[in-house]
Short mmCIF file of C-alpha atoms in Angstrom, two decimals:
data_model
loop_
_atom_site.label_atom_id
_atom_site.label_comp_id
_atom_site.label_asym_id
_atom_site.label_seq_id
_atom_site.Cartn_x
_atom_site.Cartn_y
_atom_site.Cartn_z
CA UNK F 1 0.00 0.00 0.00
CA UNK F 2 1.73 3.53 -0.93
CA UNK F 3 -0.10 6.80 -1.25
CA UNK F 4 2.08 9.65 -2.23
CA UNK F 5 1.11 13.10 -3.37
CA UNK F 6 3.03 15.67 -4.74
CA UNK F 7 2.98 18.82 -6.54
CA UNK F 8 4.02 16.66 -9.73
CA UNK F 9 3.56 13.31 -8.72
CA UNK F 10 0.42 10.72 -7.31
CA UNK F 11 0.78 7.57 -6.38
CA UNK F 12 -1.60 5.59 -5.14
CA UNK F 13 -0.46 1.74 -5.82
CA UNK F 14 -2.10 -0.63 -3.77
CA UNK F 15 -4.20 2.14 -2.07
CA UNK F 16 -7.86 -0.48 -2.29
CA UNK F 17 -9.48 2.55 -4.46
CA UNK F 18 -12.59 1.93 -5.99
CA UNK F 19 -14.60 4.23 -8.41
CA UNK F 20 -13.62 5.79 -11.68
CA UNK F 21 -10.42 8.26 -12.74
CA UNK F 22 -12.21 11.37 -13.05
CA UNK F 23 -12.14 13.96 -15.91
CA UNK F 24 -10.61 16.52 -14.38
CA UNK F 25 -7.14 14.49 -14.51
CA UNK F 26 -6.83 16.46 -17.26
CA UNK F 27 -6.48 20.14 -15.61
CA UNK F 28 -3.67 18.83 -13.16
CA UNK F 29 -1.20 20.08 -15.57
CA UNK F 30 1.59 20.53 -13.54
CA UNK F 31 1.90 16.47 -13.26
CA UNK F 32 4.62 14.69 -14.16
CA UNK F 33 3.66 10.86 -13.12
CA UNK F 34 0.78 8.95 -12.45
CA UNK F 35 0.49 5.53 -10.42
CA UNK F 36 -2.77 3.84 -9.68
CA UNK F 37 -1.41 0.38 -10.04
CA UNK F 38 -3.46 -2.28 -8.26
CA UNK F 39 -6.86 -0.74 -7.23
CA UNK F 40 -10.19 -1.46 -8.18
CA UNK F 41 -11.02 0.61 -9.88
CA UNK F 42 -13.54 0.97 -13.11
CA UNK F 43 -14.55 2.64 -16.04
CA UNK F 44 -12.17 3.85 -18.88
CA UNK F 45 -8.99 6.12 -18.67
CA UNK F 46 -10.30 9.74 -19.16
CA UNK F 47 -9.85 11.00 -22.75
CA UNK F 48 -8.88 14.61 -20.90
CA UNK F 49 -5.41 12.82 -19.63
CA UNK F 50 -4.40 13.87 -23.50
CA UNK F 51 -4.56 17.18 -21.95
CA UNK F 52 -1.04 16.75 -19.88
CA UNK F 53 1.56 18.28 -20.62
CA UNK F 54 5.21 17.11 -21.98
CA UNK F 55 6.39 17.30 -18.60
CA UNK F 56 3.96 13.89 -18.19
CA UNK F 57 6.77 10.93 -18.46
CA UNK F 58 4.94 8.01 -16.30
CA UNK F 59 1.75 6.39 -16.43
CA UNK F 60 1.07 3.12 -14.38
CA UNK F 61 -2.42 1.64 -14.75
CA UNK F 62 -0.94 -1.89 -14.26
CA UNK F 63 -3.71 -4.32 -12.58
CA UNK F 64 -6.13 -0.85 -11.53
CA UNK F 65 -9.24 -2.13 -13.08
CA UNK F 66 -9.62 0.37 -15.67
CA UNK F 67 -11.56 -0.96 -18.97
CA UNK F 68 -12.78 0.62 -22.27
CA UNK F 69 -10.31 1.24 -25.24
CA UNK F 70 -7.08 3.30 -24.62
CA UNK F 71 -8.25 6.93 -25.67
CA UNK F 72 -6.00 7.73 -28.84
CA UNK F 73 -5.90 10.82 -26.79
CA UNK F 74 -2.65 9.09 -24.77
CA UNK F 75 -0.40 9.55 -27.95
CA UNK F 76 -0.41 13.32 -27.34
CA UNK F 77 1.36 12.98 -24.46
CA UNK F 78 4.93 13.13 -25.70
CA UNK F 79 7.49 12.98 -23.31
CA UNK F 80 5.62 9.74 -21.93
CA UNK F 81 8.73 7.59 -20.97
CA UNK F 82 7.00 4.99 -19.06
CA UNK F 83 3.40 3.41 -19.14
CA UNK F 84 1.98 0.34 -17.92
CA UNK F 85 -1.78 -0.96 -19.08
CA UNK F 86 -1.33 -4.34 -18.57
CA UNK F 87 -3.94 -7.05 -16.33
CA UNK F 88 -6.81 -4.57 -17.19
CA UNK F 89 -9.76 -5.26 -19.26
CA UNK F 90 -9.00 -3.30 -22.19
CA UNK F 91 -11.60 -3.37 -25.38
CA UNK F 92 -10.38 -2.77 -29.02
CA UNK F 93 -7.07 -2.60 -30.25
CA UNK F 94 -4.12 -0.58 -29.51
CA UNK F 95 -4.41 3.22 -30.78
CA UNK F 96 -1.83 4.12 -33.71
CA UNK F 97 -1.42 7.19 -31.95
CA UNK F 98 0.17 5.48 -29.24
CA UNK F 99 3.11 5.13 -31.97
CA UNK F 100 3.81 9.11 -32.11
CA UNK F 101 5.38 9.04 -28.61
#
């Protein structure tokens, strides 16, 4: 269990969260890395998490409980260094976007 908040960074691993990511992931602009790994959570990754910046270089969603497709919206996000989708019940294929990061 780790829960860890900072200006730039969350990380909530192992933190037994339920509920969905909300929208307004989007507006925390400042962020530079993202860890939800291991919840239960549900619902699909907010299209607004395009929104980041290109400070944004980590995304873990490894085993959170997300589902939907990836939003093509994730291959804005170019200085994304590290992501993790895996054990989550994706729908759909893999966005080409995904390929301009």
């Amino acid at each position: 269990f780790c829960v860890y908040i900072q200006s730039d960074s969350v990380a909530l691993e192992s933190a037994v969260m339920n509920g969905t990511l909300p929208t307004e992931l989007g507006i925390m602009t400042g962020l530079s890395s993202f860890d939800v790994a291991d919840n239960a959570l549900s619902g699909q990754l907010p299209s607004e998490v395009g929104e980041l910046h290109d400070k944004f270089t980590y995304l873990d969603l490894w085993g959170s409980g997300v589902q939907g497709k990836i939003p093509t919206e994730v291959g804005l996000l170019t200085g994304l260094s590290r992501t993790y989708f895996g054990e989550n019940s994706w729908s759909g294929g893999v966005p080409s976007e995904l390929g301009f990061i």
